[in-house]
Coordinates of C-alpha atoms and ligand atoms in Angstrom, one line a residue:
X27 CA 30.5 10.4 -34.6
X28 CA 30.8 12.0 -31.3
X29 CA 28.0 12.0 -28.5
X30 CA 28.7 13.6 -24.9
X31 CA 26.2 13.3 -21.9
X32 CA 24.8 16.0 -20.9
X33 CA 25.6 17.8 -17.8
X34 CA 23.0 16.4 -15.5
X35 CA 24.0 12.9 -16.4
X36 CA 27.4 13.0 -16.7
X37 CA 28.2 13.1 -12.6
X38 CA 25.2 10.7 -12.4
X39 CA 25.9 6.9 -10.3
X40 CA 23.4 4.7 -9.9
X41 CA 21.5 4.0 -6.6
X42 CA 23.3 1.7 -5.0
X43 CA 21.7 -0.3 -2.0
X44 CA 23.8 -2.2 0.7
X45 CA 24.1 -5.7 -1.2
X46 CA 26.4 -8.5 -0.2
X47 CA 24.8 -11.7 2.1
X48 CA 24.3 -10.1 5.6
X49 CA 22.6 -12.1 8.0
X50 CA 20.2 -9.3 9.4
X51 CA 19.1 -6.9 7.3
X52 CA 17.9 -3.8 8.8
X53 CA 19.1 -1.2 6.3
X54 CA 15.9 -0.5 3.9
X55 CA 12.8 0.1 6.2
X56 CA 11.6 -3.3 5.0
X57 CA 8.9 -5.4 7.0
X58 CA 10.3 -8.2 8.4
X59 CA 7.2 -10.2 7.3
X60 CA 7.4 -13.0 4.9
X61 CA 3.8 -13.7 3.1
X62 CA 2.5 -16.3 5.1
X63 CA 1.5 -19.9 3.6
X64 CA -2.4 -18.7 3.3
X65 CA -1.5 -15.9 1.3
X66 CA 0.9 -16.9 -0.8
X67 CA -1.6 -19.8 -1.9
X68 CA -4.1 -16.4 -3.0
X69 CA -1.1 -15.2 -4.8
X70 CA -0.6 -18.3 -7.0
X71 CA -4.1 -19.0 -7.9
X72 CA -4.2 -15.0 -8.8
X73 CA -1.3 -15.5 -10.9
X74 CA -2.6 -18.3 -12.6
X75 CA -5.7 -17.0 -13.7
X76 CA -3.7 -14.0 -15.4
X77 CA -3.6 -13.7 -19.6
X78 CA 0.0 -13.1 -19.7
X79 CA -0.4 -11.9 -23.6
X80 CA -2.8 -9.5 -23.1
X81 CA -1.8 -5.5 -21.1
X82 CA -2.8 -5.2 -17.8
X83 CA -5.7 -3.1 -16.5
X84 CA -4.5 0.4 -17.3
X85 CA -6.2 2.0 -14.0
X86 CA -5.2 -1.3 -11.7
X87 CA -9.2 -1.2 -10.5
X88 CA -9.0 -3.9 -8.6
X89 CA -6.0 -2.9 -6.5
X90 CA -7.3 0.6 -6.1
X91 CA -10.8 -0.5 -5.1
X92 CA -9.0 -2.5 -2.4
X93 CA -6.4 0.0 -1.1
X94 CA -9.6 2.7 -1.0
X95 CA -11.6 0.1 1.1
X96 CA -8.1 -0.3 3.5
X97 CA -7.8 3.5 3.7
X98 CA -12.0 4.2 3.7
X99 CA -11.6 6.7 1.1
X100 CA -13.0 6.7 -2.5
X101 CA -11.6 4.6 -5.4
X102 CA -11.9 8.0 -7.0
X103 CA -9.1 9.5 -5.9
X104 CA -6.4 6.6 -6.0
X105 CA -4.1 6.3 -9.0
X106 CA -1.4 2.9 -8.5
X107 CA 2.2 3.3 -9.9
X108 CA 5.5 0.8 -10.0
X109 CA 6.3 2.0 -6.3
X110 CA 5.5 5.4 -5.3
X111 CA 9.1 6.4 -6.8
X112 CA 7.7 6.3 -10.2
X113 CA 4.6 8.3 -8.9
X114 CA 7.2 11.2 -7.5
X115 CA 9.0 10.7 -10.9
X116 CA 5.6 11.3 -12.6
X117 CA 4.2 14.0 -10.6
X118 CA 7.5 16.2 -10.9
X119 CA 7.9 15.7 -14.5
X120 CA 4.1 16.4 -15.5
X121 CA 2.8 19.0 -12.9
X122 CA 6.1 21.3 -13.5
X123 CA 6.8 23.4 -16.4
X124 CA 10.3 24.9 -17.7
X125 CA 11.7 27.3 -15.2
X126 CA 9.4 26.2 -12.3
X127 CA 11.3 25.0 -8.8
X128 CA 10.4 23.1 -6.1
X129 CA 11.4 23.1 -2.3
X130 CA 12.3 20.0 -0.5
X131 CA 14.1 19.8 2.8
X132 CA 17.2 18.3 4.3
X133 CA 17.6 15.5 5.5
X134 CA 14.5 14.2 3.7
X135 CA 13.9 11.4 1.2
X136 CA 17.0 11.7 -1.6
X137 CA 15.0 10.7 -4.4
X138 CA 13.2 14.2 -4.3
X139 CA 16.5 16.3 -5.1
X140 CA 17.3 12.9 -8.2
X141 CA 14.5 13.3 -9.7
X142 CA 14.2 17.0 -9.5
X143 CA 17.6 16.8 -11.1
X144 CA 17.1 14.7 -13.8
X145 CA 13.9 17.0 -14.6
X146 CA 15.6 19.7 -15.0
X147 CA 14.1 21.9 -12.3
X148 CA 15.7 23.9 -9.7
X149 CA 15.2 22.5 -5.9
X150 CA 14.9 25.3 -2.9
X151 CA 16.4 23.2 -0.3
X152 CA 15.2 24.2 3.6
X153 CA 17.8 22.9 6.1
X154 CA 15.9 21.2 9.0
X155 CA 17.2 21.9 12.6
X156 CA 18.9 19.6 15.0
X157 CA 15.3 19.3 15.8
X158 CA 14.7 17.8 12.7
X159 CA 11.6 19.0 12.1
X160 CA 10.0 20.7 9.7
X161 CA 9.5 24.1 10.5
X162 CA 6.1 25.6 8.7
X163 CA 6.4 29.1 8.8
X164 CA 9.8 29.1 7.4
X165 CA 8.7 26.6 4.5
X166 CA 5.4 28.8 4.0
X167 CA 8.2 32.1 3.6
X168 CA 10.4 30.1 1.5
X169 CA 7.9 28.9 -1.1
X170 CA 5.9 32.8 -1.3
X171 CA 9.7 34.5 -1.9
X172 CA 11.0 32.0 -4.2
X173 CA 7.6 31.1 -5.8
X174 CA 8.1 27.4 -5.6
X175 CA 5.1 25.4 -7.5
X176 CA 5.9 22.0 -5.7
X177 CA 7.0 21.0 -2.1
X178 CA 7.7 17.8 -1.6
X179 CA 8.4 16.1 1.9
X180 CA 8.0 13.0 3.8
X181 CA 6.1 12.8 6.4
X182 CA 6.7 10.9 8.6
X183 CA 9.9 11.4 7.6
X184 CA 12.7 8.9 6.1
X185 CA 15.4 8.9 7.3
X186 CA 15.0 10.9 10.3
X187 CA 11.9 9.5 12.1
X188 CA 9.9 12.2 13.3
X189 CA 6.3 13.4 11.9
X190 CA 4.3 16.6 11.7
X191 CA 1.2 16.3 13.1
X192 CA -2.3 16.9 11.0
X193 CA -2.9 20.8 12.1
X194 CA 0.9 21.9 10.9
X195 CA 0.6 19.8 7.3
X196 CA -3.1 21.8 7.2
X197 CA -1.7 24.8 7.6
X198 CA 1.3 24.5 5.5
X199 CA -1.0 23.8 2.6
X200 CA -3.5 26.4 3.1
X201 CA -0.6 28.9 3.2
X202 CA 0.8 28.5 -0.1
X203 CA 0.0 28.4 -4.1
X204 CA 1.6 25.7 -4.6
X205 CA 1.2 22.0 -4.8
X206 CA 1.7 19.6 -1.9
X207 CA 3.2 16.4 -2.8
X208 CA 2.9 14.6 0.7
X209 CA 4.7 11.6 0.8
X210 CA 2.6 9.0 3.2
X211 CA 5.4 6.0 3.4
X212 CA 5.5 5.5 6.7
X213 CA 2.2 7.2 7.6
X214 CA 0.6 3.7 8.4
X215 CA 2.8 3.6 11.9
X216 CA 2.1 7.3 13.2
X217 CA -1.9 8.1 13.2
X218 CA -1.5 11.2 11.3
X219 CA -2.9 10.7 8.1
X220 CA -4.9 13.0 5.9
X221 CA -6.0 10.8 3.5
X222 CA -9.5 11.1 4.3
X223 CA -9.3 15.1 3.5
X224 CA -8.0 14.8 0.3
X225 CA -11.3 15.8 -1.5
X226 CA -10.9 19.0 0.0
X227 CA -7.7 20.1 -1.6
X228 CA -6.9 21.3 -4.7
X229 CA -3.1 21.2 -4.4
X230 CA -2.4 18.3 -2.3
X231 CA -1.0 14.6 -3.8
X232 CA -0.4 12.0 -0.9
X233 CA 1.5 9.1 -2.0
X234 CA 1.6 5.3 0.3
X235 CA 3.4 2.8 -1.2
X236 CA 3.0 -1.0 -0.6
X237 CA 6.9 -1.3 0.4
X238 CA 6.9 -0.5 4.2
X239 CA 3.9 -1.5 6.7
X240 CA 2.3 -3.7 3.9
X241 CA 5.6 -5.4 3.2
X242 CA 5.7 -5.9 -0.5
X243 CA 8.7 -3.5 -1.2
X244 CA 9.0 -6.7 -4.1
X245 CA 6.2 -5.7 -5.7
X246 CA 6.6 -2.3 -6.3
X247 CA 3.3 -0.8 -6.0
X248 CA 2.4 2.4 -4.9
X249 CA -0.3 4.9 -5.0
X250 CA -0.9 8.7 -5.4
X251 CA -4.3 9.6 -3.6
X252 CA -5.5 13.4 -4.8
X253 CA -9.3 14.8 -5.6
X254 CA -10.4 14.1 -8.7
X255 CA -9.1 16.7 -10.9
X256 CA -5.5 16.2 -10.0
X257 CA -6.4 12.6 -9.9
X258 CA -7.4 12.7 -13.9
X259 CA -4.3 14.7 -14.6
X260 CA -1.8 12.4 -13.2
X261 CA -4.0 9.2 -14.6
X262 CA -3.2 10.8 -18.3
X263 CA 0.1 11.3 -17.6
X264 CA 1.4 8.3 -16.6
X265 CA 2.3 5.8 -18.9
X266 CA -0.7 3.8 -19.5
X267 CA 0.1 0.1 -18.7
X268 CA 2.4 1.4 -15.9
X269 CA 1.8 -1.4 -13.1
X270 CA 2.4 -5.2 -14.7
X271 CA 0.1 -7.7 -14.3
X272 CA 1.5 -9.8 -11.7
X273 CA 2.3 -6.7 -9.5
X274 CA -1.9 -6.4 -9.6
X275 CA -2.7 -10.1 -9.2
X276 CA -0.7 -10.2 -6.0
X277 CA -1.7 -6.6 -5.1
X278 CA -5.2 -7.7 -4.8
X279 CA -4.4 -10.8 -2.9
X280 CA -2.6 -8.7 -0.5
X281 CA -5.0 -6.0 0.1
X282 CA -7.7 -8.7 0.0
X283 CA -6.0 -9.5 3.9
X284 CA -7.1 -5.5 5.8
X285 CA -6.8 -7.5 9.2
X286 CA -3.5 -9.0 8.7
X287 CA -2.2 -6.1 7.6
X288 CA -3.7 -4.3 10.5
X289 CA -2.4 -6.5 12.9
X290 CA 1.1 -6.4 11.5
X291 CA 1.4 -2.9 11.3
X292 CA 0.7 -3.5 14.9
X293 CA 3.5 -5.6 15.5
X294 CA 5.9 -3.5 13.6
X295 CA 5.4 -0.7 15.7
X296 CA 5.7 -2.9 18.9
X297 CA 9.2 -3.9 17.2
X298 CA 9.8 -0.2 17.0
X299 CA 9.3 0.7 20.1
X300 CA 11.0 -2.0 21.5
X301 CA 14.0 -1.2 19.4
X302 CA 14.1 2.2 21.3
X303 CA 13.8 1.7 24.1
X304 CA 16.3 -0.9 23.8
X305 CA 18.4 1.5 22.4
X306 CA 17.6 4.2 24.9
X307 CA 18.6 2.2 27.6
X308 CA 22.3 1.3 26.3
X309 CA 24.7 3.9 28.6
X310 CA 26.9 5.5 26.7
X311 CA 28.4 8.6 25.4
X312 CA 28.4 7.4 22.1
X313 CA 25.2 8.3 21.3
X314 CA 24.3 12.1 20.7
X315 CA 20.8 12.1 20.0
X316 CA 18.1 9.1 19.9
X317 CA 15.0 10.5 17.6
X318 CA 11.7 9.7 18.7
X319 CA 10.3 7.7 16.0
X320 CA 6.9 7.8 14.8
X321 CA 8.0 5.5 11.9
X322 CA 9.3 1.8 11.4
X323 CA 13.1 2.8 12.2
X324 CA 14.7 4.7 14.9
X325 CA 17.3 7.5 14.3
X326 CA 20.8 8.1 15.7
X327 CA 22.8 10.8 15.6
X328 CA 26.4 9.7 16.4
X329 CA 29.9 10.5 15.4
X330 CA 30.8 7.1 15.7
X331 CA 28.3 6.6 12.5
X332 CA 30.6 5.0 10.4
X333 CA 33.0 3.0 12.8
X334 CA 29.5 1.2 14.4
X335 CA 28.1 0.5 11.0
X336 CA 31.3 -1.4 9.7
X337 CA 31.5 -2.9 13.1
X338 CA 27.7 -4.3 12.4
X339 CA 28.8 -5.0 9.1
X340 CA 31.6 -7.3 10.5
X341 CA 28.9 -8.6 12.1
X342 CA 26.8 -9.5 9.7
X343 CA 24.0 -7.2 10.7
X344 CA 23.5 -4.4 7.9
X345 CA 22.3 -1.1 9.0
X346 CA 21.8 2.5 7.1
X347 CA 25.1 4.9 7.9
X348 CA 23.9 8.4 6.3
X349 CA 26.6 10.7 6.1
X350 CA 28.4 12.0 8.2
X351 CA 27.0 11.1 11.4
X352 CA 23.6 9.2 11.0
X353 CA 22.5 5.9 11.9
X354 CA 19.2 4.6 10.5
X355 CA 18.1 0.8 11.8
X356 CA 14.6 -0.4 10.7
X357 CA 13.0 -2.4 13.2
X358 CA 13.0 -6.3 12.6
X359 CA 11.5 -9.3 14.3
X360 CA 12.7 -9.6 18.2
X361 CA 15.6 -11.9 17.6
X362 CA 16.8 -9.2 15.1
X363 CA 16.8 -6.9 17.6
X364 CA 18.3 -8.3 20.2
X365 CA 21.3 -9.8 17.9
X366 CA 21.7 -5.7 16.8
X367 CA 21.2 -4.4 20.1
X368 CA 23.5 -6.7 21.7
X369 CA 26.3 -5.8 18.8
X370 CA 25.7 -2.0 19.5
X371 CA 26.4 -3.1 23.2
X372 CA 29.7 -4.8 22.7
X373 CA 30.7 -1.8 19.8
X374 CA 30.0 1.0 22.0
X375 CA 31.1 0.0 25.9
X376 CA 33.8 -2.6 24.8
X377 CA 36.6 0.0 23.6
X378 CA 36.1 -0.8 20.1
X379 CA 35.8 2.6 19.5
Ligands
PLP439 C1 10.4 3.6 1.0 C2 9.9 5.0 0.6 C3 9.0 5.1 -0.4 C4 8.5 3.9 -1.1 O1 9.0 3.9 -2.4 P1 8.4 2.7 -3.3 O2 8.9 3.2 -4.6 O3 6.9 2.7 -3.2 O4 9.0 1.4 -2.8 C5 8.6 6.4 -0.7 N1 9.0 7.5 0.0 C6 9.8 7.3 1.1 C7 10.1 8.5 1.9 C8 10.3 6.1 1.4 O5 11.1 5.9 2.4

């Protein structure tokens, strides 16, 4: 009996977060909210009112209903999945065909180029600037030459901060035949949205998630948001019971809370800006570039990447290092930024590097 993995899989590692016991965590893009005492009491009584042997609501309803009420869009256009990673996983599997390619853009989210992989399809990547923005014309002539059928970005962007405002992300996708797959993460902390357009498109999927401003990266709950023929499409190609029952119960609970989730989305950004300004103000050469952020992180470019990240680590403060010389740190509560701010201090003036 002989069985060999096939090419795609055979280079293939797992994702592998930062894990170890850090003290401060500011790696993932988290909240720093815990579910307070009122809500978790919501959570249990939803739990225990769930029949754990029967399936769970196929179209998660009540969760959908909720997020469209958050958003003031229609229930009509939301489809949930386990985190919006399975949604991307779902969309590029079921709306490309054998042969078709997609163009993403670099740096952007890396699970775009994995799952394109796995898939099987070929990925035009666009190489952003030291700007790091995305630049539309040159996406719009990329995807007519190479006749891509899907671009997918983030926007705003992980990991490098910035966004592209409403009239640029209009006019990328009335430029092109192919279909938009706008990925919303962090869209709750920049005021860009264009969820409440969706209706209008015929090639545009926006995906939010539940893991950033709403805090429940636990959960894993996301949601695709599209007009209602792309809507049906994706809800028949998804697997059907595809977000568990528990995932739903607390869903509703926490969607059930629009104004403390308003309020801190609120705080998150104040967190943010704090963090860079904070940041900002350190003097040193160290630092090439600060991004302004439009997101829940701020963005370094530094050649000292990987020398201040181990130094955090030593620290007990874990932050993203993206190669070769990135650093990505999520804003947390104001003790967490002081302790990292104050650890960047001593790393960067005190000839430690
Ligand atoms: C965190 C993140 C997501 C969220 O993924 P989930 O699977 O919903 O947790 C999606 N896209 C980007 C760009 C992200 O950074």
């Amino acid at each position: 009996m002989k069985y060999e993995l096939n090419k795609k899989l055979s280079g293939l590692v797992p994702y592998k977060p930062i894990s170890g016991d850090y003290k401060i965590r500011l790696d993932a893009n988290e909240s720093y909210f815990a579910a307070d005492d009122r809500l978790l009491e919501e959570m249990k009584q939803k739990l225990g009112r769930i029949d754990f042997n029967r399936y769970p609501d196929p179209l998660c309803k009540n969760v959908c209903r909720l997020f469209a009420e958050y958003y003031g869009i229609s229930e009509d256009y939301v489809t949930a999945g386990n985190g919006s990673d399975e949604l991307i996983n779902i969309i590029v599997g079921a709306f490309l065909e054998d042969g078709d390619k997609l163009l993403t853009f670099t740096p952007d989210f890396s699970m775009y180029a994995l799952y394109g992989k796995i898939l099987g399809h070929e990925s035009v990547v666009i190489k952003k600037d030291d700007d790091l923005k995305i630049d539309v014309d040159e996406a719009v002539k990329a995807a007519r030459e190479n006749d891509v059928k899907i671009i997918l970005f983030s926007n705003p962007c992980n990991p490098t901060s910035v966004g592209l405002g409403k009239k640029e992300v209009r006019k990328l996708i009335n430029s092109v035949n192919a279909l938009i797959v706008l990925d919303e993460a962090y869209m709750d902390f920049y005021g860009e949205s264009l969820i409440d357009e969706v209706q209008n498109y015929s090639n545009v999927i926006m995906l939010r998630t539940a893991s950033k401003a709403i805090g429940m990266a636990g959960i894993r709950l996301g949601f695709a948001v599209a007009n209602s023929e792309l809507t049906r499409a994706l809800r028949a190609a998804k697997s059907p019971y595809n977000v568990n029952s528990v995932t739903q119960a607390i869903g509703e609970a926490v969607y059930s809370r629009p104004q403390l989730l308003k309020e801190n989305t609120k705080k998150i950004i104040e967190s943010k800006n704090s963090l860079q300004a904070s940041l900002e103000s350190i003097e040193t050469e160290c630092f090439e570039r600060i991004y302004k952020s439009v997101t829940n992180f701020v963005f370094i470019k530094t050649r000292y990447a990987e020398k201040i990240y181990k130094e955090l680590l030593n620290r007990s403060i874990a932050v993203r290092f993206m190669k070769d010389e990135y650093l990505r740190i999520t804003a947390g509560s104001e003790s967490e930024n002081a302790a990292v701010i104050s650890a960047i201090k001593e790393i960067v003036e005190g000839a430690l590097i």
